[in-house]
Structure formats: structure tokens, C-alpha cells
Rosetta silent file (secondary structure, phi, psi, omega in degrees, C-alpha in Angstrom):
SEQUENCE: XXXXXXXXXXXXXXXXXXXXXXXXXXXXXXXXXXXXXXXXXXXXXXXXXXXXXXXXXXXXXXXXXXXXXXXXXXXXXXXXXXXXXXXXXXXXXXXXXXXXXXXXXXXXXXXXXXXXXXXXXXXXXXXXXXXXXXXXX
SCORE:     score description
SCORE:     0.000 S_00000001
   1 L     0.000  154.394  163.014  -72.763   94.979  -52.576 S_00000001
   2 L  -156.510  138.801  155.417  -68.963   95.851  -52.479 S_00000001
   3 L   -52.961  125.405 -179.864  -66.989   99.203  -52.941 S_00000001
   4 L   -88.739  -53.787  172.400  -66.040  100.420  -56.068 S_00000001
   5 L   178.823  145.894  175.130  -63.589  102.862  -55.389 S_00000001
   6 E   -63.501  121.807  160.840  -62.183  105.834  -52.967 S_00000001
   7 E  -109.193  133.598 -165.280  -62.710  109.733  -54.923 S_00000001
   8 E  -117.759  119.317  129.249  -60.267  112.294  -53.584 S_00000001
   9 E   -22.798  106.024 -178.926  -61.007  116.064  -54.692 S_00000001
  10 E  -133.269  146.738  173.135  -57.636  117.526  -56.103 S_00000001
  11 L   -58.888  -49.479 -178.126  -56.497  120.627  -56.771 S_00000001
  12 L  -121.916   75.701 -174.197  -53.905  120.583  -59.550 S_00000001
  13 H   -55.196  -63.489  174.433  -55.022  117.343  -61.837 S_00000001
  14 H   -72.180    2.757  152.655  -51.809  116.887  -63.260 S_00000001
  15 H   -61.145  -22.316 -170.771  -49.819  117.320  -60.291 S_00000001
  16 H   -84.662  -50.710 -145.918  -52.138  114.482  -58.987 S_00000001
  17 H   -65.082  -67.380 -151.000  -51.757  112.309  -62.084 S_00000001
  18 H   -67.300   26.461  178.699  -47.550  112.332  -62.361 S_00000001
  19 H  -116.510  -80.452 -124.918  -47.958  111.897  -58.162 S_00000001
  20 H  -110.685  -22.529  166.015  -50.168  109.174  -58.100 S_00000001
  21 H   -81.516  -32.076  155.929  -49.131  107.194  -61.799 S_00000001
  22 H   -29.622  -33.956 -158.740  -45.302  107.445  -59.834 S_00000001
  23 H   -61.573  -74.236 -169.703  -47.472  105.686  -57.298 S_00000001
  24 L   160.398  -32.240 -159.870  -48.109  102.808  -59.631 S_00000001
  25 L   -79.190  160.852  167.042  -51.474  103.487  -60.800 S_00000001
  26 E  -139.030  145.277  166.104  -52.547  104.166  -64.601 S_00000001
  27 E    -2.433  174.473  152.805  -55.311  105.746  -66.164 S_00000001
  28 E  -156.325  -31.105  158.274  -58.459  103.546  -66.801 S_00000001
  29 E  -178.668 -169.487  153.061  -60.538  106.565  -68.217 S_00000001
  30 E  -155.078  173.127 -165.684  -62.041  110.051  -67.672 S_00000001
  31 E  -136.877  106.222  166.953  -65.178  112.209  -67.882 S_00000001
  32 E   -86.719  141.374 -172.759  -65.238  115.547  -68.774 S_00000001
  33 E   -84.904  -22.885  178.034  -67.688  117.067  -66.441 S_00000001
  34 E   122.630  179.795  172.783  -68.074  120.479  -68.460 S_00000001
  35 L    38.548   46.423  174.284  -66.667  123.977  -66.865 S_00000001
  36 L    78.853  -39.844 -164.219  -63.097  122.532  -66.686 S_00000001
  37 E   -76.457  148.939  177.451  -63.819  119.716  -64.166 S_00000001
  38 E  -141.878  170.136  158.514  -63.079  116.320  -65.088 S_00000001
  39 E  -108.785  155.774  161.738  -63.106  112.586  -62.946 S_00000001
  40 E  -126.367  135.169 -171.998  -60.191  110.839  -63.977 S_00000001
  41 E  -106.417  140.243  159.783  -60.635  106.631  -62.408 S_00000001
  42 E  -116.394 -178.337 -176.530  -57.374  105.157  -62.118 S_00000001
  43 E  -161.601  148.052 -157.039  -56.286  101.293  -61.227 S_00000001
  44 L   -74.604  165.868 -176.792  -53.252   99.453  -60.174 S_00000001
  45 L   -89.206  -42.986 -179.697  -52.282   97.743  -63.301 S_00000001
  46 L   -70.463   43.127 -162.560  -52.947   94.061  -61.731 S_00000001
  47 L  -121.369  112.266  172.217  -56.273   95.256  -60.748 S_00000001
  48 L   -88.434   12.712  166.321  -59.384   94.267  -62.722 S_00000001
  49 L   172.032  144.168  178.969  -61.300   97.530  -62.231 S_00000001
  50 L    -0.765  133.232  171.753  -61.294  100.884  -60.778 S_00000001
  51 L  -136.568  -27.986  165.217  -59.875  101.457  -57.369 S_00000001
  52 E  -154.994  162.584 -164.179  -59.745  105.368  -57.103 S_00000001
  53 E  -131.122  124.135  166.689  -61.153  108.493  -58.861 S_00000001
  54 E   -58.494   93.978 -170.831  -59.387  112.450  -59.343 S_00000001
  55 E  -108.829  120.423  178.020  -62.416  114.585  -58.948 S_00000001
  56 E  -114.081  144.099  173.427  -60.686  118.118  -60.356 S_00000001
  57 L  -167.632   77.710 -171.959  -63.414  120.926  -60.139 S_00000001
  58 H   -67.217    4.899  168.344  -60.976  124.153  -60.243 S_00000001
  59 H   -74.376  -23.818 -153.250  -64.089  126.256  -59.591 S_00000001
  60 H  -119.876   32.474 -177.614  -64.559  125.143  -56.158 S_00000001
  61 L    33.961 -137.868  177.866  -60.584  126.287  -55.533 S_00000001
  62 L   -79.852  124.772  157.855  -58.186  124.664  -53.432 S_00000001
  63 L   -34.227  120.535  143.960  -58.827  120.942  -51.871 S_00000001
  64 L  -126.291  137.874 -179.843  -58.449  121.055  -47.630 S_00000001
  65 L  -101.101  151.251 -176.304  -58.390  117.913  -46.937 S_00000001
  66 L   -83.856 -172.066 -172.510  -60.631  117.550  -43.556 S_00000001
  67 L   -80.272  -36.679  167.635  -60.417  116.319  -40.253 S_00000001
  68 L   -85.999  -25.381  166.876  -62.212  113.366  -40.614 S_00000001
  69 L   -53.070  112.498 -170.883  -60.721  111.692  -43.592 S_00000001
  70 L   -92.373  -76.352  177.171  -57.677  109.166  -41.833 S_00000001
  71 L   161.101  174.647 -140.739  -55.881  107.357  -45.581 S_00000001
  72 L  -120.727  121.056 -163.800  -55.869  105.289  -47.921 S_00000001
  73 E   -95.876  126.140 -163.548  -54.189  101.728  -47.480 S_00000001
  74 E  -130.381  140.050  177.399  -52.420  100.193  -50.541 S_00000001
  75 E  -100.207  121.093  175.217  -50.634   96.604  -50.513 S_00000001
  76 L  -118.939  165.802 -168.209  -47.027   96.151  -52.133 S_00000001
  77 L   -82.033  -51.237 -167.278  -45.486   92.934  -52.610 S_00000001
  78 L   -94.336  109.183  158.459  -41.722   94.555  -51.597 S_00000001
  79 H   -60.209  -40.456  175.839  -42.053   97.494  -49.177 S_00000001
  80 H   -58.399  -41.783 -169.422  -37.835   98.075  -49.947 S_00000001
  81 H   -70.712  -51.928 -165.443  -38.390   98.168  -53.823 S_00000001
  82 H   -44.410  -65.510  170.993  -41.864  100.301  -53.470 S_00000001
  83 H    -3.910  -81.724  147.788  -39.548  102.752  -51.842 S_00000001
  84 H   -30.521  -54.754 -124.314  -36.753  102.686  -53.988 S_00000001
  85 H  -112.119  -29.900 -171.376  -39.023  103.402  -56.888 S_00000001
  86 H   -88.875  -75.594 -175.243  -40.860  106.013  -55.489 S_00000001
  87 H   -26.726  -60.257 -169.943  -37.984  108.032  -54.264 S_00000001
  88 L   -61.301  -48.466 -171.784  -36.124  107.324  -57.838 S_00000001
  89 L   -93.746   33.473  173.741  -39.497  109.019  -59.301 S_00000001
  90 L   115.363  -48.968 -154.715  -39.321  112.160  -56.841 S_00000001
  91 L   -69.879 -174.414 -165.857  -41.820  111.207  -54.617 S_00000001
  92 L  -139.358   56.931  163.051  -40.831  111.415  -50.232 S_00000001
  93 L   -21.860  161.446  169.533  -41.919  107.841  -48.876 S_00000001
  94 L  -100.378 -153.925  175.901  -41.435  107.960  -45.019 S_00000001
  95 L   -61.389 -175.503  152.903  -39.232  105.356  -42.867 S_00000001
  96 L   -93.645  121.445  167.237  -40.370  101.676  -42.810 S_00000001
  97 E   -87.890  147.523  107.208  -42.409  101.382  -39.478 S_00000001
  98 L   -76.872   83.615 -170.402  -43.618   98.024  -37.690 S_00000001
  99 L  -116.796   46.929 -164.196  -46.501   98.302  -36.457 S_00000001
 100 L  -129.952   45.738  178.089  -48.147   95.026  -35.502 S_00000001
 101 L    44.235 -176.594 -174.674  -43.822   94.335  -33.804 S_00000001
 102 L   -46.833  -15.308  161.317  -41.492   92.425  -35.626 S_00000001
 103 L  -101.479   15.102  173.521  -43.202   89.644  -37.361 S_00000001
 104 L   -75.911  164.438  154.665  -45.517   92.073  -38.034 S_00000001
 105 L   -40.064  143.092  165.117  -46.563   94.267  -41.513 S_00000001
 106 E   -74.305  169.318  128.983  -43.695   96.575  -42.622 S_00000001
 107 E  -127.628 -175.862  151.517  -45.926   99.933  -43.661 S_00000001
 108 E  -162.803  165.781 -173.502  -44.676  103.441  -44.439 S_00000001
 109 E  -118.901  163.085 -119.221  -46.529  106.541  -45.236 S_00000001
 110 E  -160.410   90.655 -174.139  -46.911  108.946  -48.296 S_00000001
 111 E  -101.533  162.263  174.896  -48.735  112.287  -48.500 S_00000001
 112 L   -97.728 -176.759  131.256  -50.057  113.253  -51.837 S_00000001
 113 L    13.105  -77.619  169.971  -50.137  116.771  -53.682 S_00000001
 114 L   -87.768   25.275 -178.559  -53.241  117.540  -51.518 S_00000001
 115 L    53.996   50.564  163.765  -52.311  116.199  -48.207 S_00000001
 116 L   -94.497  156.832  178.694  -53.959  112.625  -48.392 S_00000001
 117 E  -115.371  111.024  162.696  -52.268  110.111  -46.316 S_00000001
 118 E   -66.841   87.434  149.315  -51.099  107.266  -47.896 S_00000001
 119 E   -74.660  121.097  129.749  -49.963  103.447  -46.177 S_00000001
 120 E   -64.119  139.514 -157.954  -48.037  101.166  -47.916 S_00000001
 121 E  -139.087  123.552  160.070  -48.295   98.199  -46.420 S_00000001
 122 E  -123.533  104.759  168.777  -46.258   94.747  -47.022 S_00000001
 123 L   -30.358  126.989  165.986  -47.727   91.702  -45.606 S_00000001
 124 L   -77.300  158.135  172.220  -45.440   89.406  -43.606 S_00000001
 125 L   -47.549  150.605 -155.616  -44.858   85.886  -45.449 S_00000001
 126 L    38.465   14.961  152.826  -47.460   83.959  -45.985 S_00000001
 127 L   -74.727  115.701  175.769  -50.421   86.385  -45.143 S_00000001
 128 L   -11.560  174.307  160.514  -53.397   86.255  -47.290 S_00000001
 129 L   -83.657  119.725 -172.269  -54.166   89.035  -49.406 S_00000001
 130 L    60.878  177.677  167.268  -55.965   92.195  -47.830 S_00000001
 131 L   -44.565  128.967 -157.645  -57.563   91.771  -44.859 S_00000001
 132 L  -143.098  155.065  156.956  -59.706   89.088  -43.513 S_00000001
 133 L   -34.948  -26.714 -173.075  -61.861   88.191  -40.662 S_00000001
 134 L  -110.860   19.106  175.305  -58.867   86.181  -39.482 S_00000001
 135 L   -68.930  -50.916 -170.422  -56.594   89.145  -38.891 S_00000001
 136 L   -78.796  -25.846  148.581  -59.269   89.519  -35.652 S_00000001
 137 L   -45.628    0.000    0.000  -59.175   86.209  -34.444 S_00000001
């Protein structure tokens, strides 16, 4: 088994789209569900399949996001550039934080449209890709 992808309930689907393609992601398809609702799956472009899904269902009003939901952790190569890029498209990155100390991950955080919490995360040199068993060691 493995996970297919994170679905966030949004309020305003194109506020979410031009929010979250600023992000980096693009489009990969949608489904209209009928009565207005659609999923839309997006994916990073170097990504070989779906990593999150836009569940719009304007019957069922405004998204609160709960208590239990923490965010959603995304890996950049450059944490300075990601920044840059986002701010140049609108969006209100936070600072850069270190919080494993200096020789540590950079991250910074992101809220969306509907108050998901976003990390960007940049990997100090030479750490694998995502997470591993030997992060815990």
C-alpha cells in the first residue's frame, strides 16, 4: 500500500487554484461531481502522479478547517528562491526558521485561502529525499 494523495475541502475553487498553482503545483485533472462541486487533483510538475486533491462542494458553505488537522509538508530544492517566487506571485511566505539548529532543515510556513498550514522545507546538503528511517537513528 502507499498514499495517494492529501484532499483539502475549499471554499472558493479558484481562489484555491491561482493560491496553490503560485505554489508550484498544476492541474493533472478534474471531476465534475454534479450540483456545482468538482475534485480538482493537482501535482508538482516533477511528480509522477497526484499528490493533492480541491474538493469544492459550495453547498456545504464555508471550509473551517478543524482542530485536528496540523499541515501539509512540501520539499523545495532552494528555500530563498521558493520565497522569492512566492512573494513575486502575491502569496505571504513566513520567515525562514531552523528548526532541527543550524545544520539543520531551513522550513517556513504558508497558510492557504482556507487556513491550511503549509511547511516548506529545504533539506540541508546532502540529505536524502523525504524522510527516512534514518532521520530517527
Amino acid at each position: 500500500m502507499k498514499t495517494l494523495f492529501a484532499a483539502y475541502r475549499v471554499t472558493d475553487l479558484d481562489r484555491s487554484l491561482t493560491f496553490y498553482t503560485a505554489l508550484g503545483y498544476v492541474e493533472l485533472g478534474r471531476v465534475d461531481t454534479g450540483g456545482g462541486s468538482h475534485l480538482v487533483i493537482l501535482k508538482f510538475p516533477g511528480e509522477p502522479a497526484a499528490s493533492l486533491e480541491l474538493v469544492h462542494r459550495p453547498v456545504d458553505a464555508r471550509v473551517d478547517v478543524g482542530s485536528g488537522f496540523d499541515h501539509l509538508a512540501i520539499q523545495v530544492d532552494t528555500l530563498a528562491t521558493t520565497l522569492e517566487r512566492l512573494a513575486d506571485a502575491g502569496l505571504e511566505p513566513g520567515p525562514v526558521q531552523h528548526p532541527g539548529g543550524p545544520h539543520g532543515p531551513k522550513t517556513s510556513w504558508l497558510t492557504d485561502p482556507d487556513g491550511y498550514r503549509i511547511e516548506l522545507v529545504e533539506w540541508p546538503p546532502g540529505h536524502p529525499e523525504g524522510i527516512t528511517a534514518a532521520d530517527f537513528a
